[in-house]
mmCIF file of C-alpha atoms in Angstrom:
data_model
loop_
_atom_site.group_PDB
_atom_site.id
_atom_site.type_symbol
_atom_site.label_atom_id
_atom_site.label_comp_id
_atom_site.label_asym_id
_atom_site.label_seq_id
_atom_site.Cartn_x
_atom_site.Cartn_y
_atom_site.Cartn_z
ATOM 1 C CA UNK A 1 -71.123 82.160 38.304
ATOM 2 C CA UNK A 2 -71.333 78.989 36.213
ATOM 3 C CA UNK A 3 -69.018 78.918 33.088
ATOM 4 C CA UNK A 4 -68.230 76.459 30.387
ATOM 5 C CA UNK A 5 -64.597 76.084 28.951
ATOM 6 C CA UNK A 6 -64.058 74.481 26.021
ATOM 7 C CA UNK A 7 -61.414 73.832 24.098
ATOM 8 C CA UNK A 8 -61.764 75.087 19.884
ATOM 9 C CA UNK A 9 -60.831 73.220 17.262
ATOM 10 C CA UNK A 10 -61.282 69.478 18.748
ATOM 11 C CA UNK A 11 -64.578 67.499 17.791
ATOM 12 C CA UNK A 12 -65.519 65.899 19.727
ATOM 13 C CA UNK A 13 -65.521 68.731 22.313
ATOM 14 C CA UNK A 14 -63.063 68.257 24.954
ATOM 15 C CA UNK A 15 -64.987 71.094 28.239
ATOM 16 C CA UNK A 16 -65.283 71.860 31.649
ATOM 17 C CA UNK A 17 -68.081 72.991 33.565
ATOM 18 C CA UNK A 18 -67.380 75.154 36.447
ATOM 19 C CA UNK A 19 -69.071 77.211 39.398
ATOM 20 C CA UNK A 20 -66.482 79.504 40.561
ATOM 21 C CA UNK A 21 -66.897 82.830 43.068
ATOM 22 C CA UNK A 22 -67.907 86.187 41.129
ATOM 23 C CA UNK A 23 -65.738 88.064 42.828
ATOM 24 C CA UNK A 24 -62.614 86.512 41.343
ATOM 25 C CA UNK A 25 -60.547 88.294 39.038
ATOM 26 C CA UNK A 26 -58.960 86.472 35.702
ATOM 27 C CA UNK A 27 -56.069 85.749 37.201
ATOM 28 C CA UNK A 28 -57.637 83.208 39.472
ATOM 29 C CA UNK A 29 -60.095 82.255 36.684
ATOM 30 C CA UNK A 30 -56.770 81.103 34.672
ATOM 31 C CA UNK A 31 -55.418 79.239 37.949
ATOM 32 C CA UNK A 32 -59.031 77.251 37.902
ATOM 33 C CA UNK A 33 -59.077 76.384 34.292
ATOM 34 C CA UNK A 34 -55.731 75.350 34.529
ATOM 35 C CA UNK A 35 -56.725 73.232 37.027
ATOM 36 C CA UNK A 36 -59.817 71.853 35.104
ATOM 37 C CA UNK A 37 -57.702 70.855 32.261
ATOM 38 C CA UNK A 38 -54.660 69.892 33.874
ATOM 39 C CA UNK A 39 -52.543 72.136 32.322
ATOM 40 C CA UNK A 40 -49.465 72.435 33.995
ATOM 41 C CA UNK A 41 -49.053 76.244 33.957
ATOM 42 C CA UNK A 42 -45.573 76.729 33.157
ATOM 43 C CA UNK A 43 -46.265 78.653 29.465
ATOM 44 C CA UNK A 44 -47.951 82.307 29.016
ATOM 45 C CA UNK A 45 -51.816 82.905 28.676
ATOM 46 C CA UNK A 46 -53.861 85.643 28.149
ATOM 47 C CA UNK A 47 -57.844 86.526 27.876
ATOM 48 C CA UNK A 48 -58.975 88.140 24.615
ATOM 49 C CA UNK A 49 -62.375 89.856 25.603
ATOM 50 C CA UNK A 50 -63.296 92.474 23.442
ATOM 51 C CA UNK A 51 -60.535 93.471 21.230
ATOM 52 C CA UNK A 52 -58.244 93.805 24.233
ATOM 53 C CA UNK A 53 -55.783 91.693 25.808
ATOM 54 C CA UNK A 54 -55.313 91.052 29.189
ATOM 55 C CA UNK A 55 -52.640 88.430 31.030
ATOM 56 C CA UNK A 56 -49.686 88.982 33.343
ATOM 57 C CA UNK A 57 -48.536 92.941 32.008
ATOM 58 C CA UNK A 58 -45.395 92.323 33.778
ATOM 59 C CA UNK A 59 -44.392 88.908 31.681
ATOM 60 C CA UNK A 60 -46.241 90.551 28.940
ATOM 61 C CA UNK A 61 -44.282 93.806 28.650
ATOM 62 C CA UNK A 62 -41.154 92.348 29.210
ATOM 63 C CA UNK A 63 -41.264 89.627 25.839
ATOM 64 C CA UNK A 64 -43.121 92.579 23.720
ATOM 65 C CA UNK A 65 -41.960 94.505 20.205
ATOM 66 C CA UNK A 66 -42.358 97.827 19.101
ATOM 67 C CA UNK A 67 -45.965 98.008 17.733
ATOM 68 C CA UNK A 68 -47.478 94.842 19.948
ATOM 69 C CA UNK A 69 -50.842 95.482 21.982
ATOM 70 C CA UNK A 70 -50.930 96.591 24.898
ATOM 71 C CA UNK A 71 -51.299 93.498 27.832
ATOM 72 C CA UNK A 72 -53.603 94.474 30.765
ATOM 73 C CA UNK A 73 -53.492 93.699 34.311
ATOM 74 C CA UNK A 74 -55.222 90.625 34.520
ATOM 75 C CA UNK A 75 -56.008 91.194 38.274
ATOM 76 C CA UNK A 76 -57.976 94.022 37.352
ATOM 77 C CA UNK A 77 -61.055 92.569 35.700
ATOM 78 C CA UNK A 78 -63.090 90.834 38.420
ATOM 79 C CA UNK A 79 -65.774 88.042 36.835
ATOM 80 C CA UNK A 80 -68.410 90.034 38.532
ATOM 81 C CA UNK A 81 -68.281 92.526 36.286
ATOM 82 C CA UNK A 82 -69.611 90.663 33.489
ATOM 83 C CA UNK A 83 -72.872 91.333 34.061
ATOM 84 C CA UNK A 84 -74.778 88.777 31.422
ATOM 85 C CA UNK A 85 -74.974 85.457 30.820
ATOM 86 C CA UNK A 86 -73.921 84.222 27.674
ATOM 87 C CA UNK A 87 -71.248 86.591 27.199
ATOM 88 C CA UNK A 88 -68.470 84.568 25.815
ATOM 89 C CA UNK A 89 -64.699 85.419 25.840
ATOM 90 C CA UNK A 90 -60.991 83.783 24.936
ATOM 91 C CA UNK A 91 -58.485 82.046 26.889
ATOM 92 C CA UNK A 92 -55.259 81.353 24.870
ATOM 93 C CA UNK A 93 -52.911 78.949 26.587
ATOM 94 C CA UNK A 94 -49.367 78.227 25.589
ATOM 95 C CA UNK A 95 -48.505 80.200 22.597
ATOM 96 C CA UNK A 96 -46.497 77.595 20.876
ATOM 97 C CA UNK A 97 -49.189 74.853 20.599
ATOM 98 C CA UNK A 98 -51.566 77.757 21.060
ATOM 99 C CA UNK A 99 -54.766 76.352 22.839
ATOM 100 C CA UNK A 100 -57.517 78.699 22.434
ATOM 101 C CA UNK A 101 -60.341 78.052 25.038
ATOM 102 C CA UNK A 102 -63.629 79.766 24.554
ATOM 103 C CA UNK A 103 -64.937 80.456 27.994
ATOM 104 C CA UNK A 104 -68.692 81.142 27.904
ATOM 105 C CA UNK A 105 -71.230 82.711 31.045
ATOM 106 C CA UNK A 106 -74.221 80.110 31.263
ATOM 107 C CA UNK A 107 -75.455 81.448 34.743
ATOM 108 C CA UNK A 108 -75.591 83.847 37.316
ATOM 109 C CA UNK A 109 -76.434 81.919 40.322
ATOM 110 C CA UNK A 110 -77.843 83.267 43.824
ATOM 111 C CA UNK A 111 -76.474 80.619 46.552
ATOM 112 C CA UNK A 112 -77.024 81.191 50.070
ATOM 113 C CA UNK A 113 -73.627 81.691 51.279
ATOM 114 C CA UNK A 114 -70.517 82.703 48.859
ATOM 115 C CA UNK A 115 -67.971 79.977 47.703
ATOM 116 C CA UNK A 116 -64.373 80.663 48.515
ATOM 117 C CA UNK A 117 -63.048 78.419 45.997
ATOM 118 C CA UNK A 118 -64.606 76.701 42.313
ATOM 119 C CA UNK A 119 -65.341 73.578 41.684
ATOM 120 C CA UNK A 120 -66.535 71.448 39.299
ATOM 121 C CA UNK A 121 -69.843 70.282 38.327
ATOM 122 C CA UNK A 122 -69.426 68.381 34.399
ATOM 123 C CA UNK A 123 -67.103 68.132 31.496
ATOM 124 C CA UNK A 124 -65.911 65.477 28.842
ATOM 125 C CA UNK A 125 -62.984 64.188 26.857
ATOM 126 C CA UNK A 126 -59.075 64.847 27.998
ATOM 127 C CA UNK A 127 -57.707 67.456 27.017
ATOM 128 C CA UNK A 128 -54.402 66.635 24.619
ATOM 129 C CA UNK A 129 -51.172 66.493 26.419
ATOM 130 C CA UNK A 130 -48.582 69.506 27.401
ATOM 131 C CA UNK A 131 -46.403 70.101 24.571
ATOM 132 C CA UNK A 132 -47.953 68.056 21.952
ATOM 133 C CA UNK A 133 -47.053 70.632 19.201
ATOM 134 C CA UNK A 134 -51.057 72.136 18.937
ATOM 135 C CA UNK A 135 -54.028 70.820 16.997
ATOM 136 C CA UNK A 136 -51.821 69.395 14.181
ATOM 137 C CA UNK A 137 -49.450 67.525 16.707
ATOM 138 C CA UNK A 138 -52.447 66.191 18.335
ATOM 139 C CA UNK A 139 -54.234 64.602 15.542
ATOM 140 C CA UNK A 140 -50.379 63.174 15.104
ATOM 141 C CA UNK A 141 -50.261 62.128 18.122
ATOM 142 C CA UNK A 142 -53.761 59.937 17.848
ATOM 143 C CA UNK A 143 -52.438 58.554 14.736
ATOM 144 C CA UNK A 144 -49.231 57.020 16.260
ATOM 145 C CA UNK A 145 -50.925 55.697 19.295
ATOM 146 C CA UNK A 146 -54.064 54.395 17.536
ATOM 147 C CA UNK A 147 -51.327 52.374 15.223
ATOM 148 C CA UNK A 148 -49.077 49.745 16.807
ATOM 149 C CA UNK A 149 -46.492 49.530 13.595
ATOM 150 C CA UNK A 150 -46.099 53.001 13.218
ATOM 151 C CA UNK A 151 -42.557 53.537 13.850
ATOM 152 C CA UNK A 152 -42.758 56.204 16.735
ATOM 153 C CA UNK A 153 -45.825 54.435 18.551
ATOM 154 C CA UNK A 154 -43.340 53.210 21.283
ATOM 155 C CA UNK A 155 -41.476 56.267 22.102
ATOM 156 C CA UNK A 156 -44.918 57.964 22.072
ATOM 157 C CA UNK A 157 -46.665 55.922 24.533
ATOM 158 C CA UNK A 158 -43.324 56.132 26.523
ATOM 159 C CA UNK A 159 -43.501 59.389 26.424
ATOM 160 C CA UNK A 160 -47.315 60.052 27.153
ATOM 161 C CA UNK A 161 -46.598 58.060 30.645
ATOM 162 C CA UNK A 162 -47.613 54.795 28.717
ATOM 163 C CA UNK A 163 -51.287 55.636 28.618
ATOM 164 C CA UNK A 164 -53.105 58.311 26.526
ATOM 165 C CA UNK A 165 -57.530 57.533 26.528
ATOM 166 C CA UNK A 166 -59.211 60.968 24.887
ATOM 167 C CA UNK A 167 -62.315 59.789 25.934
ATOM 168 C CA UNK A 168 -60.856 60.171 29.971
ATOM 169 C CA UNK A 169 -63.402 62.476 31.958
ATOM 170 C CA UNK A 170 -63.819 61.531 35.732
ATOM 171 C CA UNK A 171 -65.433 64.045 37.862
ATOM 172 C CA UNK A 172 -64.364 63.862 40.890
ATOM 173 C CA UNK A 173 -60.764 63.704 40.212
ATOM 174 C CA UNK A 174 -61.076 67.267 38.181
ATOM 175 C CA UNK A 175 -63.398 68.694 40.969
ATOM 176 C CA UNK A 176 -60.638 67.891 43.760
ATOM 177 C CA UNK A 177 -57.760 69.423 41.332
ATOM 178 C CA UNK A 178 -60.183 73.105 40.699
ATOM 179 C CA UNK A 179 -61.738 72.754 44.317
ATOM 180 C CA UNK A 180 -57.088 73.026 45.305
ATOM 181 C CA UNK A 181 -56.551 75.560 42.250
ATOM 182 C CA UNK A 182 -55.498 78.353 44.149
ATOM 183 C CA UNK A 183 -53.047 76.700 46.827
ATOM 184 C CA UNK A 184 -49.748 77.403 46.302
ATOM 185 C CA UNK A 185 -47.132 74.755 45.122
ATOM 186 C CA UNK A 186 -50.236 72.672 43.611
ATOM 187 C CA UNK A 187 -48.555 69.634 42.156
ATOM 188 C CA UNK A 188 -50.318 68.591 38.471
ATOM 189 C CA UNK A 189 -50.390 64.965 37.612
ATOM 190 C CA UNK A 190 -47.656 64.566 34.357
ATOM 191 C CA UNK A 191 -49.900 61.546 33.220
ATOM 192 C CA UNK A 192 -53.301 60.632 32.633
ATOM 193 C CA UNK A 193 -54.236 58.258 35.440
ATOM 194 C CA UNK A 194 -54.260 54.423 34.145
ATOM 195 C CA UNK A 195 -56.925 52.684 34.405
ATOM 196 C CA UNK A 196 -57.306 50.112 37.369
ATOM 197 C CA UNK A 197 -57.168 46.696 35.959
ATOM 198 C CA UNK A 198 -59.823 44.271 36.787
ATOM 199 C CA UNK A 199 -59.705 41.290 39.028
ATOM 200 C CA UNK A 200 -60.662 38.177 37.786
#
């Protein structure tokens, strides 16, 4: 099944472009676009897909109020059974800087033998980093690194590992991170690579 996550409210579009096994269920879909963004999956998530939620019921049930929905088993809804392409659902990561993803069906693909893991085949843009405080704190963030004599422009690039580009996209580094997503103890960079400086 080829998919397309992208992440709303950031123009340009920061997406992902992934081939991953039909037979997976959402929890493994999560573990992949975690992996495709290099989020570092320490904060909740859930799927919205229609009207209902579904996410870790366990981790769900245990941080829920009197009147909240109801969280379903994650591991229960298996890509496979959406049946169309171009149905289109939402991944919500992180519900403090709240990252919704919309996650879209392009294809249905026949391939001679089944994949065992995803991978991926196209994206653009970084995605903003962990913790940045949402789509306000990221435009905030841009600001201060885009302006040398703004006060906090030190302690931010310090604190962005010294290097931030929101233009970063390289292929083969994300395919090797969502081609791994389902090992256990998979270690996430904290940084955006540096770039290599040149030799004169």
């Amino acid at each position: 099944m080829q998919i397309r996550v992208s992440i709303d409210e950031i123009e340009p579009a920061v997406w992902r472009r992934l081939v991953v096994p039909s037979e997976w269920n959402l929890e493994q879909l999560h573990l992949a676009i975690q992996a495709a963004f290099n989020w570092w999956n320490y904060h909740l998530h859930e799927f919205e897909i229609g009207g209902l939620r579904y996410g870790n019921a366990i981790e769900a049930a245990e941080g829920s109020a009197i009147g909240d929905p109801q969280v379903f088993d994650e591991r229960q809804v298996r890509l496979r059974d959406f049946r169309n392409a171009g149905t289109a659902f939402t991944y919500v990561y992180d519900f403090g800087d709240d990252w919704h993803h919309t996650v879209e069906i392009e294809d249905l693909l026949f391939l001679e033998s089944a994949p065992h893991h995803a991978t991926c085949v196209d994206g653009a843009r970084a995605r903003p980093p962990e913790d940045v405080g949402g789509i306000s704190g990221y435009e905030r963030f841009l600001e201060v690194l885009g302006s040398p004599k703004d006060p906090e422009h030190r302690e931010t690039k310090a604190w962005c590992g010294g290097h931030f580009d929101p233009e970063w996209f390289d292929l083969a580094t994300v395919d090797k991170d969502v081609r791994n997503a389902l090992k256990p103890n998979v270690k996430r960079r904290l940084h955006q690579p540096k770039p290599k400086k040149s030799k004169l």
